[in-house]
C-alpha positions as a printed Julia matrix, in Angstrom:
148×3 Matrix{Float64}:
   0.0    0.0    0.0
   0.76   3.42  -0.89
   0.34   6.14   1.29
   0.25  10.01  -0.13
   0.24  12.73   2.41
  -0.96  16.89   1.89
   1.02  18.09   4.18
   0.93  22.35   4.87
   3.45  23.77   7.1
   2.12  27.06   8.82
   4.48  26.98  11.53
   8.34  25.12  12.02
   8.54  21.5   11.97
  11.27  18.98  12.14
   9.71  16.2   10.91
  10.14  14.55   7.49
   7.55  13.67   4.98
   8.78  10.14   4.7
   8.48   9.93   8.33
   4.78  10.8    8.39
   4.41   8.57   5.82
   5.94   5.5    7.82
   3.66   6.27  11.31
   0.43   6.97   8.63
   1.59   3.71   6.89
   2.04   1.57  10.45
  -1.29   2.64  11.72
  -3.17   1.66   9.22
  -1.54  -1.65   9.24
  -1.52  -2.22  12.99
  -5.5   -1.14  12.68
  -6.0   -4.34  10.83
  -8.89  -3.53   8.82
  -9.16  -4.65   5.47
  -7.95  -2.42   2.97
  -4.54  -3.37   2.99
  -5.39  -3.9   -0.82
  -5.84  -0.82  -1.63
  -3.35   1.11  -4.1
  -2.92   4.43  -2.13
  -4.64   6.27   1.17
  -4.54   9.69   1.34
  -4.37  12.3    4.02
  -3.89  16.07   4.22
  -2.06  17.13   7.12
  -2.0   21.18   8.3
   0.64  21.94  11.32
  -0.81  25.12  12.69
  -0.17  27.48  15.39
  -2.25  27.14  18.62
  -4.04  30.26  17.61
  -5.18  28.62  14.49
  -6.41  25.3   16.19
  -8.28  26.76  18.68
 -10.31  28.92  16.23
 -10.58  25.53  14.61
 -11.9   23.99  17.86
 -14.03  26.68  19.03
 -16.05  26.09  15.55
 -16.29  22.5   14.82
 -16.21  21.21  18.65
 -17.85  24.35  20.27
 -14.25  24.17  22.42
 -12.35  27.38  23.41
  -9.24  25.9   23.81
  -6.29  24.75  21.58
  -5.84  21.01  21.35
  -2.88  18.95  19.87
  -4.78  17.47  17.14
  -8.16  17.65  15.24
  -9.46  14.96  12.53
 -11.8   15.93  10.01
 -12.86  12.38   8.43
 -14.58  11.42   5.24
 -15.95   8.14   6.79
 -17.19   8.07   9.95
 -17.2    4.58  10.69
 -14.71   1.72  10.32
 -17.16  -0.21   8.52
 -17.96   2.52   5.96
 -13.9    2.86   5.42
 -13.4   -0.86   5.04
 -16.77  -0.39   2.54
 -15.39   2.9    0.36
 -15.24   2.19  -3.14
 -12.22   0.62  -4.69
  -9.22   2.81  -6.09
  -7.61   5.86  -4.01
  -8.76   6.19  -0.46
  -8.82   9.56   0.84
  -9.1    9.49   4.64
  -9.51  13.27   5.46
  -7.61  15.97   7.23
  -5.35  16.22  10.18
  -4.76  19.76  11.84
  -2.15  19.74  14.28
  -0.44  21.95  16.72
   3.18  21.86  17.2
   3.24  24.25  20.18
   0.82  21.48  21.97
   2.58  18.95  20.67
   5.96  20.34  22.36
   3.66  20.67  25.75
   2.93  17.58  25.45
   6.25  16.22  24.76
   7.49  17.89  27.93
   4.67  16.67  30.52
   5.05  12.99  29.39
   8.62  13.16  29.54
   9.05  12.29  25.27
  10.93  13.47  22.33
   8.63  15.69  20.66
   9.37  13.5   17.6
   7.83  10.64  19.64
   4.57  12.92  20.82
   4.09  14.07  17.37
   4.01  10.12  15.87
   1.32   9.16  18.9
  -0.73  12.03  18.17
  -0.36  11.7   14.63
  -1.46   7.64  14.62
  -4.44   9.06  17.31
  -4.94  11.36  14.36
  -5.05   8.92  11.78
  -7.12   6.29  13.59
  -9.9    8.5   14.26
  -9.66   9.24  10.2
 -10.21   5.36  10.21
 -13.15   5.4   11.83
 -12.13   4.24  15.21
 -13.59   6.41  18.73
 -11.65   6.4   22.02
 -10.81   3.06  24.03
  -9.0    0.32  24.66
  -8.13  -1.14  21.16
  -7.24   2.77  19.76
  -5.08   3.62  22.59
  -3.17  -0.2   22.32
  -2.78   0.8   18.96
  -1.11   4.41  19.58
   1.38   3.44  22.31
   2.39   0.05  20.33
   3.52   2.38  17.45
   5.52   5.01  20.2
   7.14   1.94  21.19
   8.23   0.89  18.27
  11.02   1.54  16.21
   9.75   3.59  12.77
């Protein structure tokens, strides 16, 4: 499988495209659902300011607060992504924040390279369809564990 990332850099970030690739790539594998067939997924990824993601928030989520990541999916089940018609898969949009991700970082005592590939895989599994529990969180912190 193919994976082709949209990526928009608003603010500094020291992360390589091949990189987001890999952790985009890895989650989707470790997520096991079946469309490991598939020629290519595709998602757009925005790293924003906090400014910018809590505007973002404050519409979509009624939230007046920045957050690390938002999701915007096109399928909003796992079932309807495992059901999308054959060809190209275009998952959605991720909209990150780099200053939360470097919070982050710091309070659970990680590389900020290693925050921004769990919140980029909590990203990405949310585009997939799944909501937050057990099996989504396994996911996440087998991929930080691992070695991309």
């Amino acid at each position: 499988m193919r994976v082709s990332i949209e990526v928009q850099k608003r603010v500094k970030v020291a992360i390589s495209n091949q990189l987001l690739k890999r952790v985009i790539l890895r989650t989707v594998q470790k997520s096991q659902l079946a469309i490991q067939r598939r020629g290519s997924v595709v998602v757009g990824i925005a790293f924003v300011s906090d400014r910018e993601i809590q505007r973002l928030n404050r519409c979509y989520r009624h939230v007046d607060a920045p957050t690390d990541i938002l999701s915007f999916a096109n399928y909003r089940t796992s079932q309807a992504v495992e059901q999308a018609p054959r060809g190209e898969l275009a998952l959605g949009e991720l909209v990150i924040s780099m200053a939360a991700v470097k919070r982050s970082a710091k309070e659970r005592e990680l590389s900020q390279q290693a925050e921004l590939r769990y919140i980029l895989s909590h990203g990405v599994l949310h585009l997939l369809g799944f909501k937050h529990g057990e099996k989504m969180f396994s996911i996440q912190d087998n991929l930080l564990k691992s070695t991309l």
